[in-house]
Amino acid sequence: MATIKAFIFDLDGVIVDTAKYHFKAWQRLAKELDIHFDEQDNEQLKGVSRKESLEKILGWGNKTISQEEKETLMHRKNEWYLEYVDQMPADEALPGAKEFLQAAKDLNLRIALGSASKNAVKILDKLQIKDQFEAIIDGNKTTKSKPSPQVFLLGSDALNLDPADCVVFEDSVAGVEAAIKGDFKAVGVGDAKTLEKAHLIIEGLGDTTPAQVINQLNF
Ligand code: BG6
Ligand code: MG
Protein backbone atom coordinates (compact mmCIF):
# COMPACT_ATOMS: atom_id res chain seq x y z
CA MET A 1 0.00 0.00 0.00
CA ALA A 2 1.36 3.43 -0.92
CA THR A 3 2.08 5.75 1.99
CA ILE A 4 0.63 9.17 1.49
CA LYS A 5 3.38 11.73 1.93
CA ALA A 6 2.09 14.84 0.18
CA PHE A 7 -0.98 16.78 -0.84
CA ILE A 8 -1.00 18.66 -4.14
CA PHE A 9 -3.73 21.28 -4.35
CA ASP A 10 -5.38 22.90 -7.30
CA LEU A 11 -6.07 26.55 -6.45
CA ASP A 12 -9.16 28.01 -8.17
CA GLY A 13 -12.26 26.32 -6.76
CA VAL A 14 -10.38 24.25 -4.18
CA ILE A 15 -8.59 26.73 -1.93
CA VAL A 16 -10.24 29.94 -3.06
CA ASP A 17 -13.52 30.76 -4.72
CA THR A 18 -11.95 32.39 -7.77
CA ALA A 19 -13.61 29.90 -10.14
CA LYS A 20 -16.66 32.19 -10.04
CA TYR A 21 -14.55 35.17 -11.19
CA HIS A 22 -13.07 33.22 -14.09
CA PHE A 23 -16.65 32.35 -15.07
CA LYS A 24 -17.86 35.95 -14.76
CA ALA A 25 -14.97 37.27 -16.88
CA TRP A 26 -15.39 34.63 -19.61
CA GLN A 27 -19.14 35.22 -19.64
CA ARG A 28 -18.59 38.95 -20.11
CA LEU A 29 -16.25 38.26 -23.02
CA ALA A 30 -18.58 35.69 -24.60
CA LYS A 31 -21.42 38.18 -24.40
CA GLU A 32 -19.35 40.77 -26.24
CA LEU A 33 -18.59 38.19 -28.91
CA ASP A 34 -22.26 37.21 -29.03
CA ILE A 35 -21.48 33.61 -28.10
CA HIS A 36 -23.78 31.65 -25.78
CA PHE A 37 -21.91 30.60 -22.63
CA ASP A 38 -23.45 29.22 -19.46
CA GLU A 39 -22.36 27.52 -16.23
CA GLN A 40 -22.54 24.10 -17.79
CA ASP A 41 -20.18 25.18 -20.60
CA ASN A 42 -17.96 26.64 -17.91
CA GLU A 43 -17.38 23.19 -16.36
CA GLN A 44 -15.33 22.38 -19.46
CA LEU A 45 -13.11 25.41 -18.87
CA LYS A 46 -12.28 24.65 -15.25
CA GLY A 47 -8.62 23.71 -14.92
CA VAL A 48 -8.00 24.63 -18.56
CA SER A 49 -5.45 27.32 -19.51
CA ARG A 50 -6.46 30.82 -20.54
CA LYS A 51 -5.49 30.19 -24.17
CA GLU A 52 -7.34 26.89 -24.48
CA SER A 53 -10.39 28.31 -22.72
CA LEU A 54 -10.61 31.12 -25.27
CA GLU A 55 -10.18 28.66 -28.09
CA LYS A 56 -13.02 26.51 -26.77
CA ILE A 57 -15.35 29.53 -26.48
CA LEU A 58 -14.49 30.70 -30.00
CA GLY A 59 -15.07 27.14 -31.25
CA TRP A 60 -18.54 27.03 -29.61
CA GLY A 61 -19.37 30.27 -31.41
CA ASN A 62 -17.85 29.10 -34.70
CA LYS A 63 -15.57 32.12 -34.77
CA THR A 64 -12.14 32.29 -36.33
CA ILE A 65 -9.94 35.23 -35.42
CA SER A 66 -6.27 36.16 -35.76
CA GLN A 67 -3.63 35.37 -33.15
CA GLU A 68 -3.33 39.08 -32.43
CA GLU A 69 -7.05 39.36 -31.70
CA LYS A 70 -6.81 36.31 -29.46
CA GLU A 71 -4.05 37.99 -27.46
CA THR A 72 -6.21 41.10 -27.08
CA LEU A 73 -9.21 39.09 -25.88
CA MET A 74 -7.15 37.04 -23.41
CA HIS A 75 -5.66 40.24 -22.06
CA ARG A 76 -9.10 41.78 -21.64
CA LYS A 77 -10.48 38.71 -19.90
CA ASN A 78 -7.54 38.70 -17.53
CA GLU A 79 -7.94 42.40 -16.71
CA TRP A 80 -11.58 41.78 -15.77
CA TYR A 81 -10.65 38.70 -13.77
CA LEU A 82 -8.02 40.67 -11.83
CA GLU A 83 -10.49 43.48 -11.18
CA TYR A 84 -12.83 40.94 -9.56
CA VAL A 85 -9.95 39.41 -7.62
CA ASP A 86 -8.84 42.85 -6.41
CA GLN A 87 -12.27 43.37 -4.88
CA MET A 88 -12.13 39.98 -3.21
CA PRO A 89 -11.75 40.21 0.58
CA ALA A 90 -8.39 38.92 1.90
CA ASP A 91 -10.19 36.17 3.81
CA GLU A 92 -11.90 34.73 0.76
CA ALA A 93 -10.24 31.36 1.06
CA LEU A 94 -12.94 28.68 0.82
CA PRO A 95 -14.37 27.59 4.20
CA GLY A 96 -11.89 25.43 6.08
CA ALA A 97 -9.16 25.66 3.42
CA LYS A 98 -6.57 27.41 5.56
CA GLU A 99 -7.28 25.13 8.52
CA PHE A 100 -6.99 22.08 6.25
CA LEU A 101 -3.56 23.22 5.03
CA GLN A 102 -2.41 23.73 8.60
CA ALA A 103 -3.76 20.35 9.70
CA ALA A 104 -1.90 18.70 6.81
CA LYS A 105 1.30 20.40 7.94
CA ASP A 106 0.68 19.21 11.50
CA LEU A 107 0.57 15.64 10.14
CA ASN A 108 3.97 16.29 8.50
CA LEU A 109 2.49 16.03 5.04
CA ARG A 110 4.31 17.95 2.34
CA ILE A 111 2.32 20.50 0.37
CA ALA A 112 2.48 21.65 -3.24
CA LEU A 113 0.31 23.66 -5.60
CA GLY A 114 -0.68 22.39 -9.06
CA SER A 115 -2.63 25.13 -10.82
CA ALA A 116 -3.16 26.09 -14.45
CA SER A 117 -3.37 29.75 -13.47
CA LYS A 118 -0.68 32.27 -14.30
CA ASN A 119 -2.11 34.38 -11.46
CA ALA A 120 -1.61 31.70 -8.80
CA VAL A 121 1.22 33.38 -6.87
CA LYS A 122 -0.67 36.67 -6.79
CA ILE A 123 -3.69 34.92 -5.27
CA LEU A 124 -1.64 32.94 -2.74
CA ASP A 125 0.02 36.19 -1.67
CA LYS A 126 -3.33 37.87 -1.30
CA LEU A 127 -4.57 35.03 0.90
CA GLN A 128 -1.27 35.10 2.81
CA ILE A 129 -0.73 31.37 2.42
CA LYS A 130 2.13 31.26 -0.08
CA ASP A 131 4.58 30.09 2.59
CA GLN A 132 2.51 26.97 3.21
CA PHE A 133 3.58 25.58 -0.18
CA GLU A 134 6.91 23.84 -0.54
CA ALA A 135 6.52 23.77 -4.33
CA ILE A 136 4.36 25.98 -6.53
CA ILE A 137 3.64 24.74 -10.05
CA ASP A 138 1.47 27.18 -11.96
CA GLY A 139 0.52 28.15 -15.50
CA ASN A 140 3.88 29.86 -15.99
CA LYS A 141 5.70 26.56 -15.51
CA THR A 142 3.60 24.23 -17.64
CA THR A 143 3.37 23.69 -21.38
CA LYS A 144 0.42 21.28 -21.33
CA SER A 145 -3.06 21.94 -19.96
CA LYS A 146 -4.95 19.55 -17.69
CA PRO A 147 -6.05 16.77 -18.46
CA SER A 148 -2.34 16.33 -19.13
CA PRO A 149 -0.83 15.22 -15.82
CA GLN A 150 2.19 17.51 -16.43
CA VAL A 151 1.35 20.08 -13.73
CA PHE A 152 1.03 17.41 -11.02
CA LEU A 153 4.05 15.44 -12.22
CA LEU A 154 6.14 18.62 -11.97
CA GLY A 155 4.75 18.94 -8.43
CA SER A 156 5.67 15.41 -7.35
CA ASP A 157 9.09 15.82 -9.03
CA ALA A 158 9.71 19.04 -7.11
CA LEU A 159 8.95 17.14 -3.89
CA ASN A 160 11.00 14.19 -5.11
CA LEU A 161 8.08 11.81 -4.51
CA ASP A 162 6.27 9.13 -6.49
CA PRO A 163 2.83 10.21 -7.76
CA ALA A 164 1.30 7.22 -5.95
CA ASP A 165 2.41 8.77 -2.64
CA CYS A 166 0.67 12.08 -3.39
CA VAL A 167 -2.98 13.09 -3.19
CA VAL A 168 -4.31 15.65 -5.67
CA PHE A 169 -7.27 17.87 -4.70
CA GLU A 170 -9.22 19.09 -7.74
CA ASP A 171 -12.55 20.72 -8.52
CA SER A 172 -12.38 20.24 -12.29
CA VAL A 173 -13.15 17.30 -14.51
CA ALA A 174 -9.92 17.95 -16.46
CA GLY A 175 -7.90 18.07 -13.23
CA VAL A 176 -9.32 14.82 -11.84
CA GLU A 177 -8.53 13.16 -15.16
CA ALA A 178 -4.99 14.61 -15.07
CA ALA A 179 -4.41 13.24 -11.57
CA ILE A 180 -5.64 9.78 -12.49
CA LYS A 181 -3.57 9.71 -15.69
CA GLY A 182 -0.50 10.64 -13.64
CA ASP A 183 -1.15 7.80 -11.16
CA PHE A 184 -1.96 10.14 -8.27
CA LYS A 185 -4.76 9.63 -5.77
CA ALA A 186 -7.52 11.99 -6.86
CA VAL A 187 -9.84 13.75 -4.46
CA GLY A 188 -12.68 15.54 -6.25
CA VAL A 189 -13.78 18.73 -4.50
CA GLY A 190 -17.36 19.59 -5.38
CA ASP A 191 -20.18 17.86 -7.18
CA ALA A 192 -20.12 14.04 -6.94
CA LYS A 193 -21.76 13.54 -10.33
CA THR A 194 -19.42 15.88 -12.20
CA LEU A 195 -16.30 14.47 -10.53
CA GLU A 196 -17.36 10.81 -10.44
CA LYS A 197 -13.98 9.53 -11.67
CA ALA A 198 -12.18 10.70 -8.53
CA HIS A 199 -11.10 8.11 -5.91
CA LEU A 200 -12.85 10.14 -3.24
CA ILE A 201 -15.24 13.08 -3.42
CA ILE A 202 -15.63 15.75 -0.76
CA GLU A 203 -17.84 18.82 -0.76
CA GLY A 204 -15.04 21.10 0.30
CA LEU A 205 -11.88 21.12 2.37
CA GLY A 206 -13.94 22.31 5.34
CA ASP A 207 -16.01 19.12 5.31
CA THR A 208 -13.19 16.78 6.19
CA THR A 209 -9.71 16.55 7.70
CA PRO A 210 -6.39 15.38 6.22
CA ALA A 211 -6.50 12.31 8.49
CA GLN A 212 -9.98 11.36 7.27
CA VAL A 213 -8.96 11.76 3.63
CA ILE A 214 -5.97 9.48 4.13
CA ASN A 215 -8.11 6.88 5.91
CA GLN A 216 -10.74 6.94 3.21
CA LEU A 217 -8.18 6.61 0.42
CA ASN A 218 -6.44 3.66 2.01
CA PHE A 219 -9.52 1.51 1.53
C1 BG6 B 1 -7.46 27.40 -13.68
C2 BG6 B 1 -8.91 27.77 -13.78
O1 BG6 B 1 -7.11 27.24 -12.34
O2 BG6 B 1 -6.63 28.42 -14.26
C3 BG6 B 1 -9.30 28.11 -15.20
O3 BG6 B 1 -9.70 26.67 -13.33
C4 BG6 B 1 -8.36 29.18 -15.74
O4 BG6 B 1 -10.62 28.55 -15.22
C5 BG6 B 1 -6.91 28.72 -15.62
O5 BG6 B 1 -8.64 29.43 -17.12
C6 BG6 B 1 -5.92 29.74 -16.11
O6 BG6 B 1 -5.96 30.85 -15.26
P1 BG6 B 1 -5.28 32.26 -15.54
O7 BG6 B 1 -5.37 32.94 -14.21
O8 BG6 B 1 -3.86 31.99 -15.96
O9 BG6 B 1 -6.04 32.93 -16.62
MG1 MG C 1 -9.83 24.47 -10.12
Short mmCIF file of N, CA and C and ligand atoms in Angstrom, two decimals, residues 10-12 19 22-23 26 42 45-50 53 77-78 81 115-120 139 146 171-172, ligand 1:
data_model
loop_
_atom_site.label_atom_id
_atom_site.label_comp_id
_atom_site.label_asym_id
_atom_site.label_seq_id
_atom_site.Cartn_x
_atom_site.Cartn_y
_atom_site.Cartn_z
N ASP A 10 -4.99 21.92 -6.29
CA ASP A 10 -5.38 22.90 -7.30
C ASP A 10 -5.74 24.17 -6.51
N LEU A 11 -5.79 25.31 -7.17
CA LEU A 11 -6.07 26.55 -6.45
C LEU A 11 -7.53 27.02 -6.64
N ASP A 12 -7.84 27.43 -7.89
CA ASP A 12 -9.16 28.01 -8.17
C ASP A 12 -10.27 26.96 -7.95
N ALA A 19 -13.00 30.53 -8.96
CA ALA A 19 -13.61 29.90 -10.14
C ALA A 19 -14.79 30.76 -10.63
N HIS A 22 -13.44 33.65 -12.74
CA HIS A 22 -13.07 33.22 -14.09
C HIS A 22 -14.35 33.11 -14.94
N PHE A 23 -15.38 32.51 -14.35
CA PHE A 23 -16.65 32.35 -15.07
C PHE A 23 -17.23 33.70 -15.46
N TRP A 26 -15.17 35.28 -18.31
CA TRP A 26 -15.39 34.63 -19.61
C TRP A 26 -16.79 34.93 -20.13
N ASN A 42 -19.10 26.24 -18.72
CA ASN A 42 -17.96 26.64 -17.91
C ASN A 42 -17.25 25.45 -17.25
N LEU A 45 -14.25 24.48 -18.90
CA LEU A 45 -13.11 25.41 -18.87
C LEU A 45 -12.34 25.33 -17.57
N LYS A 46 -12.96 24.72 -16.56
CA LYS A 46 -12.28 24.65 -15.25
C LYS A 46 -10.99 23.86 -15.39
N GLY A 47 -9.92 24.39 -14.87
CA GLY A 47 -8.62 23.71 -14.92
C GLY A 47 -7.90 23.88 -16.24
N VAL A 48 -8.55 24.50 -17.20
CA VAL A 48 -8.00 24.63 -18.56
C VAL A 48 -7.33 26.01 -18.69
N SER A 49 -6.22 26.07 -19.42
CA SER A 49 -5.45 27.32 -19.51
C SER A 49 -6.27 28.44 -20.17
N ARG A 50 -5.78 29.65 -19.98
CA ARG A 50 -6.46 30.82 -20.54
C ARG A 50 -6.61 30.68 -22.06
N SER A 53 -9.02 27.92 -23.06
CA SER A 53 -10.39 28.31 -22.72
C SER A 53 -10.95 29.22 -23.80
N LYS A 77 -9.88 39.62 -20.89
CA LYS A 77 -10.48 38.71 -19.90
C LYS A 77 -9.68 38.73 -18.59
N ASN A 78 -8.36 38.73 -18.74
CA ASN A 78 -7.54 38.70 -17.53
C ASN A 78 -7.65 39.99 -16.72
N TYR A 81 -10.83 39.69 -14.84
CA TYR A 81 -10.65 38.70 -13.77
C TYR A 81 -9.90 39.33 -12.59
N SER A 115 -1.56 24.31 -10.24
CA SER A 115 -2.63 25.13 -10.82
C SER A 115 -2.31 25.54 -12.24
N ALA A 116 -3.34 25.64 -13.07
CA ALA A 116 -3.16 26.09 -14.45
C ALA A 116 -3.02 27.61 -14.52
N SER A 117 -3.29 28.29 -13.41
CA SER A 117 -3.37 29.75 -13.47
C SER A 117 -2.00 30.43 -13.46
N LYS A 118 -1.89 31.44 -14.31
CA LYS A 118 -0.68 32.27 -14.30
C LYS A 118 -0.76 33.31 -13.18
N ASN A 119 -1.92 33.42 -12.56
CA ASN A 119 -2.11 34.38 -11.46
C ASN A 119 -1.98 33.72 -10.09
N ALA A 120 -1.55 32.47 -10.05
CA ALA A 120 -1.61 31.70 -8.80
C ALA A 120 -0.83 32.37 -7.66
N GLY A 139 0.62 28.05 -14.04
CA GLY A 139 0.52 28.15 -15.50
C GLY A 139 1.75 28.74 -16.18
N LYS A 146 -4.18 20.69 -18.18
CA LYS A 146 -4.95 19.55 -17.69
C LYS A 146 -5.97 19.22 -18.78
N ASP A 171 -11.12 20.48 -8.33
CA ASP A 171 -12.55 20.72 -8.52
C ASP A 171 -12.97 20.56 -9.98
N SER A 172 -12.01 20.29 -10.87
CA SER A 172 -12.38 20.24 -12.29
C SER A 172 -12.32 18.83 -12.84
C1 BG6 B 1 -7.46 27.40 -13.68
C2 BG6 B 1 -8.91 27.77 -13.78
O1 BG6 B 1 -7.11 27.24 -12.34
O2 BG6 B 1 -6.63 28.42 -14.26
C3 BG6 B 1 -9.30 28.11 -15.20
O3 BG6 B 1 -9.70 26.67 -13.33
C4 BG6 B 1 -8.36 29.18 -15.74
O4 BG6 B 1 -10.62 28.55 -15.22
C5 BG6 B 1 -6.91 28.72 -15.62
O5 BG6 B 1 -8.64 29.43 -17.12
C6 BG6 B 1 -5.92 29.74 -16.11
O6 BG6 B 1 -5.96 30.85 -15.26
P1 BG6 B 1 -5.28 32.26 -15.54
O7 BG6 B 1 -5.37 32.94 -14.21
O8 BG6 B 1 -3.86 31.99 -15.96
O9 BG6 B 1 -6.04 32.93 -16.62
#
